[in-house]
Amino acid sequence: MAILFLLLLLLLLPFSSPALSARCNPQDKKALLQIKKDLKNPYLLASWTPDSDCCEWYCVKCDFTTHRIRSLSLANDGVSFQIPPAIGDLPYLDTLDLHKLPNLTGPIHPAIAKLTRLVFLGISWTSVSGPVPDFLPRLTNLESLYLPFNKLSGYIPPSLSQLHNLNEIDLSRNKLTGPIPYTFGYFKNSPSLYLSRNQLSGKIPASLGKLNSSSIDLSGNKLQGDASMLFGPNKLGLHMLDLSRNLLEFDLSKVNVPESMTWLDLNHNRIYGRLPVGLKALQLQKLDVSYNLLCGPIPAGGSLQKMGKDSYMHNKCLCGSPLPLCK
Ligand SMILES: *[C@@H]1O[C@H](CO)[C@@H](O)[C@H](O)[C@H]1NC(C)=O
Ligand SMILES: *[C@@H]1O[C@H](CO)[C@@H](O)[C@H](O)[C@H]1NC(C)=O
């Protein structure tokens, strides 16, 4: 009889009321409902109701075994809010993604420092302002720090290089000023570095020559002087290097381009010398050296002639196909 009852219970369990089968952790549910309240009950979170299982709600994911909330992603909504402090009360989050929320304002809230399990922190295409906070190095599990297209200002904290698990850091399209910290040469993992379209100034620290990153984009800043340390035959991880639209000034003849490079954009700088012959050995998808002070022949062969004239125009005296013949 007891066995029969158990069987019946097992059969009925999947259909029983949410309250009975709820897997959601009560503390996580409480934090999420507080977040909803702080956001003034937006339509985006209509599925977040007290009588339902929070593992079933939109914009969140539960861990399969612990049933703790491990991911929160709010995206594509015009709702006006600031980062609610209750976000810090979801201790099992490994992914926090706030994306395309134009009316998300205010700073990156310090409550985020409590989320030490975070692997991905994304705040992008928002109106979040204030500094890149210096508490971020406490998030020691971070693999991706993705903060492009916001209104962040101030200096880049040198302590970010303590994030030993990072494989990507994207601070592009903000209003950051000051230099690139020299500590960025000491990242353990050589993360891809995207710092484009800020107002970064000064010299590129020589220590960055230690990086073996796959992508480096420093374009659209006010960086000066030498960038030759970013090249070198031993940097076989490097695929993409974009230094365009800066104030860089160095002799390109002296650089050794790594064989792995497929994308090289140096347009609008003050780079002089000749194009290195090694360029023609590369499988280039993109090459742009226009608007510099380069001189001498474009090496014949490889993919160099397949690039249009636009890739080479407005230099001091570059010549040869696809530009007019050298005199
Ligand atoms: C976003 O903010 C702007 C400017 O404050 C406002 O005009 C607009 O209505 C807001 N959008 C929504 C959906 O609240
Ligand atoms: C750089 O990275 C590439 C690819 O990840 C690797 O094959 C190469 O050994 C690395 N070079 C150095 C000097 O660490």
mmCIF file of C-alpha atoms and ligand atoms in Angstrom:
data_model
loop_
_atom_site.group_PDB
_atom_site.id
_atom_site.type_symbol
_atom_site.label_atom_id
_atom_site.label_comp_id
_atom_site.label_asym_id
_atom_site.label_seq_id
_atom_site.Cartn_x
_atom_site.Cartn_y
_atom_site.Cartn_z
ATOM 1 C CA MET A 1 0.000 0.000 0.000
ATOM 2 C CA ALA A 2 2.776 2.398 0.971
ATOM 3 C CA ILE A 3 4.622 1.559 -2.231
ATOM 4 C CA LEU A 4 1.519 2.251 -4.271
ATOM 5 C CA PHE A 5 1.149 5.594 -2.561
ATOM 6 C CA LEU A 6 4.778 6.473 -3.299
ATOM 7 C CA LEU A 7 4.335 5.518 -6.933
ATOM 8 C CA LEU A 8 1.268 7.690 -7.175
ATOM 9 C CA LEU A 9 3.155 10.565 -5.592
ATOM 10 C CA LEU A 10 6.026 10.166 -8.052
ATOM 11 C CA LEU A 11 3.593 10.179 -10.955
ATOM 12 C CA LEU A 12 1.813 13.268 -9.712
ATOM 13 C CA LEU A 13 4.878 15.197 -8.620
ATOM 14 C CA PRO A 14 5.629 16.838 -11.952
ATOM 15 C CA PHE A 15 2.077 18.210 -12.076
ATOM 16 C CA SER A 16 1.921 19.407 -8.510
ATOM 17 C CA SER A 17 1.713 23.088 -7.653
ATOM 18 C CA PRO A 18 4.823 25.228 -8.109
ATOM 19 C CA ALA A 19 5.034 25.779 -4.361
ATOM 20 C CA LEU A 20 5.536 22.045 -3.839
ATOM 21 C CA SER A 21 8.074 21.443 -6.576
ATOM 22 C CA ALA A 22 9.897 24.759 -6.238
ATOM 23 C CA ARG A 23 13.609 24.254 -6.655
ATOM 24 C CA CYS A 24 14.461 27.888 -6.307
ATOM 25 C CA ASN A 25 16.543 28.870 -3.302
ATOM 26 C CA PRO A 26 14.464 31.191 -1.040
ATOM 27 C CA GLN A 27 17.343 33.634 -0.511
ATOM 28 C CA ASP A 28 17.913 33.939 -4.246
ATOM 29 C CA LYS A 29 14.196 34.456 -4.774
ATOM 30 C CA LYS A 30 14.147 37.175 -2.143
ATOM 31 C CA ALA A 31 17.093 38.967 -3.796
ATOM 32 C CA LEU A 32 15.511 38.725 -7.249
ATOM 33 C CA LEU A 33 12.171 40.093 -6.025
ATOM 34 C CA GLN A 34 14.052 42.978 -4.411
ATOM 35 C CA ILE A 35 15.808 43.632 -7.747
ATOM 36 C CA LYS A 36 12.439 43.625 -9.479
ATOM 37 C CA LYS A 37 11.115 46.124 -6.944
ATOM 38 C CA ASP A 38 14.184 48.380 -7.373
ATOM 39 C CA LEU A 39 13.600 48.309 -11.117
ATOM 40 C CA LYS A 40 9.968 49.358 -10.486
ATOM 41 C CA ASN A 41 8.386 46.137 -11.782
ATOM 42 C CA PRO A 42 9.318 46.408 -15.445
ATOM 43 C CA TYR A 43 7.427 44.348 -18.001
ATOM 44 C CA LEU A 44 10.712 42.550 -18.777
ATOM 45 C CA LEU A 45 10.401 40.823 -15.377
ATOM 46 C CA ALA A 46 6.674 40.034 -15.533
ATOM 47 C CA SER A 47 7.405 36.328 -14.980
ATOM 48 C CA TRP A 48 9.051 37.070 -11.628
ATOM 49 C CA THR A 49 6.115 36.443 -9.288
ATOM 50 C CA PRO A 50 6.365 35.374 -5.618
ATOM 51 C CA ASP A 51 4.262 32.227 -6.124
ATOM 52 C CA SER A 52 6.375 30.728 -8.931
ATOM 53 C CA ASP A 53 9.690 28.862 -9.044
ATOM 54 C CA CYS A 54 12.457 31.386 -9.688
ATOM 55 C CA CYS A 55 14.395 28.754 -11.650
ATOM 56 C CA GLU A 56 11.665 29.147 -14.292
ATOM 57 C CA TRP A 57 11.850 32.934 -14.524
ATOM 58 C CA TYR A 58 12.989 34.904 -17.576
ATOM 59 C CA CYS A 59 16.472 36.450 -17.577
ATOM 60 C CA VAL A 60 17.898 34.019 -14.994
ATOM 61 C CA LYS A 61 19.412 30.549 -15.032
ATOM 62 C CA CYS A 62 19.616 28.129 -12.129
ATOM 63 C CA ASP A 63 22.407 25.680 -11.532
ATOM 64 C CA PHE A 64 21.208 22.195 -12.445
ATOM 65 C CA THR A 65 22.211 20.547 -9.187
ATOM 66 C CA THR A 66 22.387 23.291 -6.535
ATOM 67 C CA HIS A 67 19.374 25.197 -7.896
ATOM 68 C CA ARG A 68 21.124 28.432 -7.047
ATOM 69 C CA ILE A 69 20.823 31.329 -9.503
ATOM 70 C CA ARG A 70 24.005 31.286 -11.565
ATOM 71 C CA SER A 71 23.175 33.692 -14.367
ATOM 72 C CA LEU A 72 21.330 37.004 -14.600
ATOM 73 C CA SER A 73 21.019 38.702 -18.000
ATOM 74 C CA LEU A 74 18.980 41.839 -18.514
ATOM 75 C CA ALA A 75 19.006 43.150 -22.071
ATOM 76 C CA ASN A 76 17.290 45.314 -24.659
ATOM 77 C CA ASP A 77 15.030 47.341 -22.454
ATOM 78 C CA GLY A 78 14.423 51.078 -21.997
ATOM 79 C CA VAL A 79 13.682 50.781 -18.291
ATOM 80 C CA SER A 80 15.310 53.528 -16.193
ATOM 81 C CA PHE A 81 17.262 52.234 -13.221
ATOM 82 C CA GLN A 82 20.611 52.059 -11.453
ATOM 83 C CA ILE A 83 22.380 48.799 -10.653
ATOM 84 C CA PRO A 84 20.376 47.552 -7.642
ATOM 85 C CA PRO A 85 22.464 46.629 -4.567
ATOM 86 C CA ALA A 86 20.453 43.406 -4.205
ATOM 87 C CA ILE A 87 22.448 42.045 -7.170
ATOM 88 C CA GLY A 88 25.193 41.452 -4.598
ATOM 89 C CA ASP A 89 22.900 39.016 -2.767
ATOM 90 C CA LEU A 90 23.068 36.368 -5.489
ATOM 91 C CA PRO A 91 26.282 34.734 -4.233
ATOM 92 C CA TYR A 92 26.290 31.913 -6.795
ATOM 93 C CA LEU A 93 26.202 34.139 -9.894
ATOM 94 C CA ASP A 94 28.892 33.254 -12.425
ATOM 95 C CA THR A 95 27.400 35.385 -15.204
ATOM 96 C CA LEU A 96 26.069 38.916 -14.881
ATOM 97 C CA ASP A 97 25.173 40.548 -18.171
ATOM 98 C CA LEU A 98 23.561 43.983 -18.457
ATOM 99 C CA HIS A 99 23.335 44.719 -22.174
ATOM 100 C CA LYS A 100 21.667 47.416 -24.281
ATOM 101 C CA LEU A 101 19.956 49.198 -21.424
ATOM 102 C CA PRO A 102 20.259 52.853 -22.481
ATOM 103 C CA ASN A 103 18.508 54.140 -19.358
ATOM 104 C CA LEU A 104 20.694 52.197 -16.935
ATOM 105 C CA THR A 105 22.622 54.989 -15.191
ATOM 106 C CA GLY A 106 24.778 55.511 -12.115
ATOM 107 C CA PRO A 107 28.036 53.791 -11.175
ATOM 108 C CA ILE A 108 29.082 50.133 -11.164
ATOM 109 C CA HIS A 109 27.666 49.386 -7.713
ATOM 110 C CA PRO A 110 30.121 48.171 -5.026
ATOM 111 C CA ALA A 111 27.682 45.325 -4.214
ATOM 112 C CA ILE A 112 29.113 43.600 -7.293
ATOM 113 C CA ALA A 113 32.332 43.076 -5.293
ATOM 114 C CA LYS A 114 30.458 40.384 -3.344
ATOM 115 C CA LEU A 115 29.964 38.254 -6.459
ATOM 116 C CA THR A 116 33.253 36.399 -6.153
ATOM 117 C CA ARG A 117 32.109 33.494 -8.317
ATOM 118 C CA LEU A 118 31.649 35.713 -11.374
ATOM 119 C CA VAL A 119 33.362 34.398 -14.497
ATOM 120 C CA PHE A 120 31.687 36.849 -16.900
ATOM 121 C CA LEU A 121 30.900 40.445 -15.949
ATOM 122 C CA GLY A 122 29.256 42.291 -18.814
ATOM 123 C CA ILE A 123 27.904 45.840 -18.716
ATOM 124 C CA SER A 124 27.619 47.103 -22.290
ATOM 125 C CA TRP A 125 25.637 49.659 -24.309
ATOM 126 C CA THR A 126 24.339 51.350 -21.160
ATOM 127 C CA SER A 127 24.658 54.827 -19.618
ATOM 128 C CA VAL A 128 26.603 53.531 -16.607
ATOM 129 C CA SER A 129 29.129 56.182 -15.560
ATOM 130 C CA GLY A 130 31.820 56.788 -12.956
ATOM 131 C CA PRO A 131 35.119 54.941 -12.691
ATOM 132 C CA VAL A 132 36.118 51.403 -13.570
ATOM 133 C CA PRO A 133 35.988 50.383 -9.901
ATOM 134 C CA ASP A 134 39.149 49.221 -8.164
ATOM 135 C CA PHE A 135 37.257 46.470 -6.336
ATOM 136 C CA LEU A 136 37.139 44.391 -9.512
ATOM 137 C CA PRO A 137 40.376 42.481 -8.664
ATOM 138 C CA ARG A 138 38.419 40.829 -5.844
ATOM 139 C CA LEU A 139 36.487 38.910 -8.500
ATOM 140 C CA THR A 140 39.343 36.451 -8.855
ATOM 141 C CA ASN A 141 37.429 33.999 -11.054
ATOM 142 C CA LEU A 142 36.702 36.549 -13.783
ATOM 143 C CA GLU A 143 37.608 35.322 -17.258
ATOM 144 C CA SER A 144 35.877 38.088 -19.162
ATOM 145 C CA LEU A 145 35.516 41.732 -18.124
ATOM 146 C CA TYR A 146 33.258 43.166 -20.802
ATOM 147 C CA LEU A 147 32.448 46.860 -20.282
ATOM 148 C CA PRO A 148 32.288 48.499 -23.743
ATOM 149 C CA PHE A 149 29.911 51.286 -24.852
ATOM 150 C CA ASN A 150 29.220 52.936 -21.503
ATOM 151 C CA LYS A 151 30.125 56.317 -20.019
ATOM 152 C CA LEU A 152 32.912 55.168 -17.725
ATOM 153 C CA SER A 153 35.527 57.816 -16.981
ATOM 154 C CA GLY A 154 38.749 58.310 -15.055
ATOM 155 C CA TYR A 155 41.926 56.230 -15.082
ATOM 156 C CA ILE A 156 42.128 52.496 -15.715
ATOM 157 C CA PRO A 157 42.955 50.887 -12.345
ATOM 158 C CA PRO A 158 46.429 49.261 -12.535
ATOM 159 C CA SER A 159 45.227 46.551 -10.122
ATOM 160 C CA LEU A 160 43.119 44.913 -12.867
ATOM 161 C CA SER A 161 46.247 42.985 -13.871
ATOM 162 C CA GLN A 162 45.789 40.941 -10.668
ATOM 163 C CA LEU A 163 42.905 39.163 -12.388
ATOM 164 C CA HIS A 164 44.938 36.094 -13.285
ATOM 165 C CA ASN A 165 42.145 34.201 -15.029
ATOM 166 C CA LEU A 166 41.166 36.954 -17.461
ATOM 167 C CA ASN A 167 41.247 36.052 -21.118
ATOM 168 C CA GLU A 168 39.412 39.145 -22.332
ATOM 169 C CA ILE A 169 39.186 42.733 -21.108
ATOM 170 C CA ASP A 170 37.027 45.144 -23.077
ATOM 171 C CA LEU A 171 36.818 48.763 -21.919
ATOM 172 C CA SER A 172 36.352 50.230 -25.390
ATOM 173 C CA ARG A 173 34.006 53.109 -26.239
ATOM 174 C CA ASN A 174 34.009 54.809 -22.857
ATOM 175 C CA LYS A 175 35.517 58.102 -21.687
ATOM 176 C CA LEU A 176 38.599 56.739 -19.985
ATOM 177 C CA THR A 177 41.614 59.006 -19.632
ATOM 178 C CA GLY A 178 45.234 58.719 -18.513
ATOM 179 C CA PRO A 179 47.764 56.100 -19.523
ATOM 180 C CA ILE A 180 47.496 52.368 -20.094
ATOM 181 C CA PRO A 181 48.807 50.986 -16.768
ATOM 182 C CA TYR A 182 52.289 49.423 -17.071
ATOM 183 C CA THR A 183 50.946 46.549 -14.965
ATOM 184 C CA PHE A 184 48.979 45.426 -18.037
ATOM 185 C CA GLY A 185 52.178 43.755 -19.221
ATOM 186 C CA TYR A 186 51.947 41.411 -16.233
ATOM 187 C CA PHE A 187 48.614 39.698 -16.822
ATOM 188 C CA LYS A 188 49.190 36.000 -16.290
ATOM 189 C CA ASN A 189 47.098 34.806 -19.240
ATOM 190 C CA SER A 190 47.746 37.483 -21.910
ATOM 191 C CA PRO A 191 44.084 38.450 -22.259
ATOM 192 C CA SER A 192 42.796 40.040 -25.429
ATOM 193 C CA LEU A 193 42.854 43.774 -24.820
ATOM 194 C CA TYR A 194 40.182 46.095 -26.224
ATOM 195 C CA LEU A 195 40.703 49.706 -25.126
ATOM 196 C CA SER A 196 39.636 51.512 -28.310
ATOM 197 C CA ARG A 197 37.744 54.815 -28.556
ATOM 198 C CA ASN A 198 38.622 56.301 -25.204
ATOM 199 C CA GLN A 199 40.874 59.276 -24.488
ATOM 200 C CA LEU A 200 43.888 57.322 -23.304
ATOM 201 C CA SER A 201 47.148 59.241 -23.565
ATOM 202 C CA GLY A 202 50.866 58.946 -22.971
ATOM 203 C CA LYS A 203 53.175 56.201 -24.167
ATOM 204 C CA ILE A 204 52.310 52.550 -24.520
ATOM 205 C CA PRO A 205 54.187 50.952 -21.601
ATOM 206 C CA ALA A 206 57.178 48.861 -22.720
ATOM 207 C CA SER A 207 55.926 46.053 -20.446
ATOM 208 C CA LEU A 208 53.109 45.384 -22.929
ATOM 209 C CA GLY A 209 55.793 43.733 -25.030
ATOM 210 C CA LYS A 210 55.476 40.749 -22.677
ATOM 211 C CA LEU A 211 51.919 40.051 -23.804
ATOM 212 C CA ASN A 212 51.137 37.232 -26.206
ATOM 213 C CA SER A 213 47.484 38.238 -26.616
ATOM 214 C CA SER A 214 45.335 37.125 -29.490
ATOM 215 C CA SER A 215 43.808 40.589 -30.098
ATOM 216 C CA ILE A 216 44.972 44.066 -29.134
ATOM 217 C CA ASP A 217 42.834 47.056 -30.086
ATOM 218 C CA LEU A 218 44.065 50.432 -28.847
ATOM 219 C CA SER A 219 42.576 52.450 -31.723
ATOM 220 C CA GLY A 220 40.996 55.877 -31.407
ATOM 221 C CA ASN A 221 42.962 57.192 -28.436
ATOM 222 C CA LYS A 222 45.764 59.748 -28.034
ATOM 223 C CA LEU A 223 48.623 57.326 -27.515
ATOM 224 C CA GLN A 224 52.086 58.581 -28.414
ATOM 225 C CA GLY A 225 55.511 57.328 -29.342
ATOM 226 C CA ASP A 226 56.649 53.769 -29.837
ATOM 227 C CA ALA A 227 54.441 50.726 -30.404
ATOM 228 C CA SER A 228 57.089 48.375 -31.795
ATOM 229 C CA MET A 229 57.082 46.337 -28.549
ATOM 230 C CA LEU A 230 53.668 44.957 -29.569
ATOM 231 C CA PHE A 231 55.249 43.208 -32.562
ATOM 232 C CA GLY A 232 57.876 40.495 -32.533
ATOM 233 C CA PRO A 233 58.337 37.078 -34.122
ATOM 234 C CA ASN A 234 57.720 35.251 -30.833
ATOM 235 C CA LYS A 235 54.196 36.592 -30.343
ATOM 236 C CA LEU A 236 52.590 33.681 -32.098
ATOM 237 C CA GLY A 237 49.301 34.214 -30.324
ATOM 238 C CA LEU A 238 48.746 37.594 -31.993
ATOM 239 C CA HIS A 239 46.082 37.687 -34.714
ATOM 240 C CA MET A 240 44.653 41.188 -34.570
ATOM 241 C CA LEU A 241 46.454 44.445 -33.865
ATOM 242 C CA ASP A 242 44.601 47.736 -34.298
ATOM 243 C CA LEU A 243 46.527 50.885 -33.387
ATOM 244 C CA SER A 244 44.730 53.209 -35.793
ATOM 245 C CA ARG A 245 43.890 56.825 -35.014
ATOM 246 C CA ASN A 246 46.508 57.630 -32.403
ATOM 247 C CA LEU A 247 49.656 59.759 -32.352
ATOM 248 C CA LEU A 248 52.095 56.861 -32.618
ATOM 249 C CA GLU A 249 55.527 57.539 -34.038
ATOM 250 C CA PHE A 250 58.020 54.734 -34.689
ATOM 251 C CA ASP A 251 60.080 53.107 -37.418
ATOM 252 C CA LEU A 252 58.032 50.311 -39.010
ATOM 253 C CA SER A 253 61.084 48.976 -40.924
ATOM 254 C CA LYS A 254 62.469 47.662 -37.640
ATOM 255 C CA VAL A 255 59.488 45.552 -36.569
ATOM 256 C CA ASN A 256 59.179 41.834 -37.018
ATOM 257 C CA VAL A 257 55.590 40.897 -37.753
ATOM 258 C CA PRO A 258 54.516 37.584 -36.180
ATOM 259 C CA GLU A 259 53.391 34.954 -38.690
ATOM 260 C CA SER A 260 50.074 34.514 -36.919
ATOM 261 C CA MET A 261 48.899 38.054 -37.727
ATOM 262 C CA THR A 262 45.838 38.326 -39.972
ATOM 263 C CA TRP A 263 44.618 41.839 -39.161
ATOM 264 C CA LEU A 264 46.857 44.901 -38.930
ATOM 265 C CA ASP A 265 45.434 48.408 -38.837
ATOM 266 C CA LEU A 266 47.823 51.323 -38.301
ATOM 267 C CA ASN A 267 45.965 54.109 -40.130
ATOM 268 C CA HIS A 268 46.166 57.753 -39.006
ATOM 269 C CA ASN A 269 49.399 57.843 -36.998
ATOM 270 C CA ARG A 270 52.893 59.231 -37.604
ATOM 271 C CA ILE A 271 54.580 55.937 -38.352
ATOM 272 C CA TYR A 272 57.664 56.203 -40.583
ATOM 273 C CA GLY A 273 60.177 53.948 -42.321
ATOM 274 C CA ARG A 274 59.359 51.203 -44.834
ATOM 275 C CA LEU A 275 56.881 48.354 -44.889
ATOM 276 C CA PRO A 276 58.600 45.254 -43.485
ATOM 277 C CA VAL A 277 59.212 42.603 -46.177
ATOM 278 C CA GLY A 278 57.827 39.994 -43.742
ATOM 279 C CA LEU A 279 54.334 41.400 -44.316
ATOM 280 C CA LYS A 280 54.014 39.594 -47.637
ATOM 281 C CA ALA A 281 54.349 36.191 -45.923
ATOM 282 C CA LEU A 282 51.185 36.775 -43.874
ATOM 283 C CA GLN A 283 47.668 35.547 -44.602
ATOM 284 C CA LEU A 284 46.231 39.027 -44.197
ATOM 285 C CA GLN A 285 42.529 39.740 -44.186
ATOM 286 C CA LYS A 286 43.065 43.393 -43.383
ATOM 287 C CA LEU A 287 45.999 45.733 -43.743
ATOM 288 C CA ASP A 288 45.677 49.491 -43.415
ATOM 289 C CA VAL A 289 48.720 51.725 -43.113
ATOM 290 C CA SER A 290 47.121 54.810 -44.686
ATOM 291 C CA TYR A 291 47.690 58.334 -43.332
ATOM 292 C CA ASN A 292 51.186 57.800 -41.952
ATOM 293 C CA LEU A 293 54.687 58.891 -42.995
ATOM 294 C CA LEU A 294 55.826 55.655 -44.638
ATOM 295 C CA CYS A 295 58.162 55.545 -47.596
ATOM 296 C CA GLY A 296 59.612 53.118 -50.125
ATOM 297 C CA PRO A 297 58.191 50.220 -52.123
ATOM 298 C CA ILE A 298 55.241 48.057 -51.135
ATOM 299 C CA PRO A 299 56.785 44.553 -51.084
ATOM 300 C CA ALA A 300 55.503 42.575 -54.078
ATOM 301 C CA GLY A 301 53.730 39.299 -53.415
ATOM 302 C CA GLY A 302 51.486 37.645 -50.874
ATOM 303 C CA SER A 303 48.277 39.465 -50.078
ATOM 304 C CA LEU A 304 49.755 42.974 -50.195
ATOM 305 C CA GLN A 305 48.607 43.776 -53.741
ATOM 306 C CA LYS A 306 45.134 42.409 -53.039
ATOM 307 C CA MET A 307 44.483 45.256 -50.637
ATOM 308 C CA GLY A 308 43.036 48.321 -52.321
ATOM 309 C CA LYS A 309 44.870 51.621 -52.714
ATOM 310 C CA ASP A 310 42.987 52.902 -49.687
ATOM 311 C CA SER A 311 45.142 50.681 -47.484
ATOM 312 C CA TYR A 312 48.276 52.630 -48.470
ATOM 313 C CA MET A 313 47.202 56.149 -49.414
ATOM 314 C CA HIS A 314 48.341 59.390 -47.774
ATOM 315 C CA ASN A 315 51.856 58.393 -46.833
ATOM 316 C CA LYS A 316 55.088 60.265 -47.417
ATOM 317 C CA CYS A 317 56.381 58.271 -50.389
ATOM 318 C CA LEU A 318 55.038 54.710 -50.468
ATOM 319 C CA CYS A 319 55.082 53.385 -54.015
ATOM 320 C CA GLY A 320 54.510 50.327 -56.179
ATOM 321 C CA SER A 321 51.377 48.275 -56.836
ATOM 322 C CA PRO A 322 48.568 48.998 -55.952
ATOM 323 C CA LEU A 323 49.955 52.576 -55.773
ATOM 324 C CA PRO A 324 51.762 54.150 -58.755
ATOM 325 C CA LEU A 325 55.170 52.703 -59.682
ATOM 326 C CA CYS A 326 58.233 53.762 -57.738
ATOM 327 C CA LYS A 327 60.333 56.362 -59.564
HETATM 328 C C1 LIG B 1 14.847 56.671 -21.203
HETATM 329 O O1 LIG B 1 15.302 57.941 -20.807
HETATM 330 C C2 LIG B 1 14.949 58.995 -21.664
HETATM 331 C C3 LIG B 1 15.657 60.242 -21.208
HETATM 332 O O2 LIG B 1 15.610 60.377 -19.821
HETATM 333 C C4 LIG B 1 13.440 59.134 -21.683
HETATM 334 O O3 LIG B 1 13.063 60.151 -22.571
HETATM 335 C C5 LIG B 1 12.842 57.811 -22.125
HETATM 336 O O4 LIG B 1 11.444 57.876 -22.055
HETATM 337 C C6 LIG B 1 13.321 56.672 -21.266
HETATM 338 N N1 LIG B 1 12.830 55.441 -21.808
HETATM 339 C C7 LIG B 1 12.037 54.637 -21.131
HETATM 340 C C8 LIG B 1 11.512 53.451 -21.872
HETATM 341 O O5 LIG B 1 11.768 54.815 -19.954
HETATM 342 C C1 LIG B 2 51.840 32.607 -27.686
HETATM 343 O O1 LIG B 2 50.569 32.047 -27.903
HETATM 344 C C2 LIG B 2 50.563 31.056 -28.908
HETATM 345 C C3 LIG B 2 49.117 30.646 -29.186
HETATM 346 O O2 LIG B 2 48.330 30.719 -28.065
HETATM 347 C C4 LIG B 2 51.433 29.899 -28.490
HETATM 348 O O3 LIG B 2 51.433 28.904 -29.507
HETATM 349 C C5 LIG B 2 52.849 30.402 -28.272
HETATM 350 O O4 LIG B 2 53.662 29.370 -27.801
HETATM 351 C C6 LIG B 2 52.860 31.550 -27.283
HETATM 352 N N1 LIG B 2 54.190 32.134 -27.244
HETATM 353 C C7 LIG B 2 54.796 32.429 -26.120
HETATM 354 C C8 LIG B 2 56.158 33.060 -26.255
HETATM 355 O O5 LIG B 2 54.325 32.244 -25.017
#
